[in-house]
Coordinates of C-alpha atoms and ligand atoms in Angstrom, one line a residue:
X1 CA -16.0 1.1 25.4
X2 CA -18.1 3.5 27.0
X3 CA -21.1 1.1 26.5
X4 CA -19.2 -1.6 28.2
X5 CA -18.4 0.4 31.2
X6 CA -21.8 1.6 31.7
X7 CA -23.1 -2.2 31.8
X8 CA -20.4 -2.8 34.4
X9 CA -21.5 -0.1 36.4
X10 CA -24.9 -1.4 36.2
X11 CA -23.8 -4.7 37.6
X12 CA -22.0 -2.9 40.4
X13 CA -24.9 -1.0 41.6
X14 CA -28.1 -3.4 41.9
X15 CA -30.1 -0.6 43.7
X16 CA -30.5 1.5 40.5
X17 CA -33.6 0.8 38.6
X18 CA -33.9 -0.9 35.1
X19 CA -34.9 2.3 33.6
X20 CA -31.8 4.2 35.1
X21 CA -29.4 1.4 33.6
X22 CA -31.4 1.7 30.2
X23 CA -30.9 5.3 30.2
X24 CA -27.3 5.1 31.1
X25 CA -26.8 2.7 28.3
X26 CA -28.6 4.8 25.8
X27 CA -26.4 8.0 26.7
X28 CA -23.4 5.7 26.4
X29 CA -24.7 4.7 23.0
X30 CA -25.2 8.2 22.0
X31 CA -22.0 9.3 23.2
X32 CA -20.2 6.6 21.4
X33 CA -22.3 7.3 18.1
X34 CA -21.1 11.0 18.5
X35 CA -17.5 9.9 18.6
X36 CA -17.8 7.4 15.7
X37 CA -19.4 10.2 13.6
X38 CA -16.9 12.6 14.5
X39 CA -14.1 10.0 13.5
X40 CA -15.8 9.4 10.2
X41 CA -16.1 13.2 9.5
X42 CA -12.3 13.5 10.2
X43 CA -11.5 10.7 7.7
X44 CA -14.1 12.0 5.1
X45 CA -13.0 15.4 5.3
X46 CA -9.0 15.6 5.6
X47 CA -7.4 19.0 5.7
X48 CA -7.1 20.4 2.2
X49 CA -4.5 22.8 0.8
X50 CA -6.2 26.1 1.1
X51 CA -4.9 27.1 -2.7
X52 CA -4.9 23.7 -4.6
X53 CA -7.4 21.8 -2.4
X54 CA -5.0 18.6 -2.3
X55 CA -5.1 17.0 1.0
X56 CA -2.5 18.3 3.5
X57 CA -0.8 17.6 6.8
X58 CA -1.8 20.2 9.5
X59 CA -3.2 23.3 8.0
X60 CA -2.8 26.2 5.6
X61 CA -1.0 25.4 2.2
X62 CA 0.8 22.2 0.9
X63 CA 4.5 22.0 0.4
X64 CA 4.1 22.7 -3.4
X65 CA 1.9 25.8 -3.0
X66 CA 4.0 27.1 0.0
X67 CA 7.0 27.0 -2.4
X68 CA 5.1 29.1 -4.9
X69 CA 4.1 31.9 -2.2
X70 CA 6.6 34.8 -2.5
X71 CA 7.2 35.7 1.2
X72 CA 8.6 39.3 1.4
X73 CA 12.1 39.3 3.3
X74 CA 14.7 42.0 3.5
X75 CA 16.1 43.7 1.7
X76 CA 13.0 46.0 1.1
X77 CA 12.2 49.7 1.3
X78 CA 12.1 50.8 4.8
X79 CA 9.0 52.9 3.9
X80 CA 7.1 51.0 1.6
X81 CA 8.1 47.4 2.2
X82 CA 8.7 47.0 -1.5
X83 CA 11.4 44.2 -1.9
X84 CA 14.8 45.1 -3.3
X85 CA 16.5 42.8 -5.8
X86 CA 19.9 43.8 -4.1
X87 CA 20.6 45.4 -0.7
X88 CA 21.2 49.1 -1.4
X89 CA 22.0 49.7 2.3
X90 CA 20.3 50.8 5.3
X91 CA 17.4 53.6 5.1
X92 CA 17.6 53.9 1.4
X93 CA 14.2 54.2 -0.1
X94 CA 12.5 53.0 -3.1
X95 CA 12.0 55.3 -6.1
X96 CA 8.2 54.9 -5.5
X97 CA 8.7 56.2 -1.9
X98 CA 10.7 59.3 -3.0
X99 CA 8.4 60.1 -5.9
X100 CA 4.8 59.4 -4.0
X101 CA 5.4 59.5 -0.6
X102 CA 2.3 58.0 1.1
X103 CA 0.4 59.6 4.1
X104 CA 1.3 56.6 6.1
X105 CA 4.7 56.0 7.7
X106 CA 5.5 52.4 6.7
X107 CA 3.7 49.4 4.8
X108 CA 4.7 45.8 5.2
X109 CA 3.3 42.8 3.5
X110 CA 3.7 39.0 4.1
X111 CA 3.8 38.1 0.5
X112 CA 3.9 39.4 -3.1
X113 CA 0.5 39.3 -4.6
X114 CA 0.6 36.6 -7.1
X115 CA -1.5 33.5 -8.3
X116 CA -1.3 31.6 -5.0
X117 CA -1.8 34.9 -2.8
X118 CA -4.7 35.8 -5.0
X119 CA -6.4 32.4 -4.6
X120 CA -6.1 32.9 -0.7
X121 CA -7.3 36.5 -0.8
X122 CA -10.4 35.5 -3.1
X123 CA -11.2 32.4 -1.0
X124 CA -11.1 34.5 2.2
X125 CA -13.1 37.4 0.6
X126 CA -15.5 35.8 -1.6
X127 CA -16.0 32.2 -0.6
X128 CA -16.3 32.5 3.2
X129 CA -13.2 30.7 3.7
X130 CA -12.8 32.0 7.3
X131 CA -10.6 29.1 8.2
X132 CA -7.7 30.7 6.1
X133 CA -7.6 33.9 8.4
X134 CA -5.4 32.3 11.1
X135 CA -2.6 31.2 8.8
X136 CA -2.6 34.4 6.8
X137 CA -3.0 36.5 9.9
X138 CA 0.1 34.8 11.5
X139 CA 2.1 35.4 8.4
X140 CA 1.1 39.2 8.5
X141 CA 2.0 39.4 12.2
X142 CA 5.5 38.0 11.5
X143 CA 5.9 40.3 8.6
X144 CA 4.8 43.3 10.5
X145 CA 6.5 42.4 14.0
X146 CA 8.6 45.7 13.6
X147 CA 5.4 47.8 13.2
X148 CA 3.3 45.8 15.8
X149 CA 6.1 46.2 18.5
X150 CA 5.5 49.9 18.5
X151 CA 1.7 50.0 17.9
X152 CA -1.0 50.8 20.2
X153 CA -4.0 49.9 18.3
X154 CA -5.0 47.9 15.2
X155 CA -7.6 49.4 13.0
X156 CA -9.0 47.1 9.9
X157 CA -10.0 48.9 6.7
X158 CA -13.8 49.1 6.8
X159 CA -16.2 47.7 4.1
X160 CA -19.3 50.1 3.5
X161 CA -22.3 48.7 5.2
X162 CA -24.0 48.2 1.7
X163 CA -21.0 45.8 0.7
X164 CA -20.7 44.3 4.2
X165 CA -24.4 43.4 3.9
X166 CA -23.8 41.1 0.9
X167 CA -20.7 39.7 2.1
X168 CA -21.1 38.2 5.7
X169 CA -17.9 39.6 7.1
X170 CA -15.0 42.0 6.6
X171 CA -11.9 40.1 5.7
X172 CA -9.7 42.7 7.1
X173 CA -11.4 42.5 10.3
X174 CA -10.9 38.8 10.2
X175 CA -7.2 39.2 9.7
X176 CA -6.8 41.9 12.2
X177 CA -8.6 39.7 15.1
X178 CA -5.9 37.0 14.4
X179 CA -3.1 39.6 14.6
X180 CA -4.6 41.3 17.9
X181 CA -4.1 37.7 19.4
X182 CA -0.7 37.0 17.9
X183 CA 0.8 40.5 18.7
X184 CA -1.2 41.5 21.8
X185 CA -2.2 44.8 20.2
X186 CA -5.6 46.1 21.1
X187 CA -8.1 46.0 18.2
X188 CA -10.5 49.0 17.4
X189 CA -13.0 47.4 14.9
X190 CA -15.4 50.0 14.3
X191 CA -13.3 53.3 14.7
X192 CA -12.9 54.0 11.1
X193 CA -15.9 54.1 8.9
X194 CA -16.5 54.0 5.3
X195 CA -18.7 57.3 4.9
X196 CA -19.6 57.1 1.2
X197 CA -19.7 53.9 -1.1
X198 CA -16.9 53.7 -3.3
X199 CA -16.3 51.9 -6.8
X200 CA -14.6 48.6 -6.8
X201 CA -10.9 49.7 -7.3
X202 CA -10.4 46.9 -9.9
X203 CA -9.6 48.2 -13.4
X204 CA -9.2 51.6 -12.2
X205 CA -5.9 53.8 -13.1
X206 CA -3.6 55.1 -10.3
X207 CA -5.2 58.6 -10.1
X208 CA -8.8 57.2 -10.5
X209 CA -8.1 55.0 -7.6
X210 CA -7.0 57.9 -5.5
X211 CA -10.1 60.1 -6.3
X212 CA -12.5 57.1 -5.8
X213 CA -11.5 56.7 -2.2
X214 CA -10.7 60.2 -1.5
X215 CA -12.7 61.5 1.7
X216 CA -14.4 58.0 1.6
X217 CA -13.1 57.3 5.3
X218 CA -13.8 58.7 8.6
X219 CA -13.1 58.2 12.2
X220 CA -16.4 57.7 14.1
X221 CA -17.2 60.8 16.1
X222 CA -17.6 58.7 19.4
X223 CA -14.5 56.8 18.6
X224 CA -11.9 59.6 18.7
X225 CA -10.3 58.5 22.2
X226 CA -9.4 55.1 20.3
X227 CA -7.1 56.9 17.8
X228 CA -6.0 60.4 19.1
X229 CA -2.5 60.2 20.2
X230 CA -2.1 56.3 19.3
X231 CA 0.3 54.7 17.0
X232 CA -2.2 52.8 14.6
X233 CA -1.4 50.0 12.3
X234 CA -4.0 49.8 9.5
X235 CA -4.8 46.3 8.4
X236 CA -6.0 45.2 5.0
X237 CA -5.8 42.1 2.8
X238 CA -3.9 43.6 -0.4
X239 CA -2.3 46.9 -1.1
X240 CA -2.4 47.6 -4.8
X241 CA -1.8 51.4 -5.6
X242 CA -2.1 52.3 -2.0
X243 CA -4.8 54.6 -2.5
X244 CA -7.2 53.0 -0.1
X245 CA -4.5 52.9 2.7
X246 CA -3.5 56.2 2.0
X247 CA -7.2 57.6 2.2
X248 CA -7.7 55.7 5.5
X249 CA -4.3 57.1 6.9
X250 CA -5.3 60.7 6.2
X251 CA -8.7 60.0 7.9
X252 CA -6.7 58.5 11.1
X253 CA -4.2 61.5 11.0
X254 CA -7.1 63.9 10.8
X255 CA -8.2 62.2 14.1
X256 CA -4.8 62.8 15.4
X257 CA -3.4 59.5 15.5
X258 CA 0.4 59.8 16.4
X259 CA 1.5 57.7 13.5
X260 CA -0.1 55.2 10.8
X261 CA 1.6 52.3 9.7
X262 CA 0.0 49.7 7.2
X263 CA 0.1 45.9 7.3
X264 CA -1.4 43.7 4.5
X265 CA -1.2 40.1 3.5
X266 CA -0.1 40.7 -0.1
X267 CA 1.1 43.6 -2.0
X268 CA 1.5 44.2 -5.6
X269 CA 5.0 44.4 -6.7
X270 CA 5.5 45.9 -10.0
X271 CA 8.4 43.9 -11.4
X272 CA 8.9 46.4 -14.3
X273 CA 9.7 49.1 -12.0
X274 CA 11.9 47.1 -9.6
X275 CA 15.8 48.1 -9.8
X276 CA 18.0 45.3 -11.6
Ligands
LIG1 ZN1 -1.5 23.3 -2.7

C-alpha cells in the first residue's frame, strides 16, 4: 500500500527527478518490509505463558497456571501477612508474629511460594525474563496497596555488587520500578547497600540465615535524607524466613526510617504450622 501511494505521488508531481522518485519508492519498500517482518515476528512468536511456555492471549500466565497460583487474600495475620485458614477476627496476630516479632512492622505478599511462583521467581532472577516484572509487580502493588497508601519511599533489597556483576540486574529493583509506576511512590534505588557479601540463604537453618545477613546492610551515608523520617516499603522477590527483610529493616530503622513495611512477590507459608 505504501509503495502504491508512493508511485501515485510520483505521477502527481512530474517536477520531481527520477532519482527522487526511485529513492521514495525504495524507502517505501523498506518501510513495508519492516512492517512485514514485524508482522512475521508477531506470528512466529506468540506470547507464551511465563510458567508453562504454552501460547497465551495477552500477557502473564495462562488460565491453567493462573489457577495454580495461590494469591494471598484475607483473612491473614495483619503483621506478617501469613494467610489464616479461618478468620480469627480483626487484629488477631499469627503465632509466628507473637513468638518472633520482626523488626519490620508489616509484611504482605502477592502469592504463596509454590511451584508456579518458584518458576516465575527463578525465570526473573536467573533467566533474564525481565518481561515478567510488569505482571508480578502489578500483583504486588495490589497485595500491598494498604502499605503503599501510607508509604513515602520504596527501597529494593540490594544485591552485593559481586553478585550483581554476574547477574545483569537486581530483580527486586525491577519489581520496585513497576510498583513505583503503579502506586506513585518514590523509589530510592541505591539508598540501601549490601556492605558485605553473604552466602546464599538456600539450605541454611533459621538461625544460620539470621546470622548470615546480620549487619550485611547499611543505608549509604550520602542517602540518609531518602530514609530519615520516611515511611519505607522494602521490596523483595521472596520472603522465606524473613531474615533478609529483618536485617534490611534494622539498617533502615538505624538510619531513622519512620517505619518499615515489607512487600514481596511470594512468601513461604509453612502449612505444618498453619492453624487448622
Ligand atoms: Zn501456563
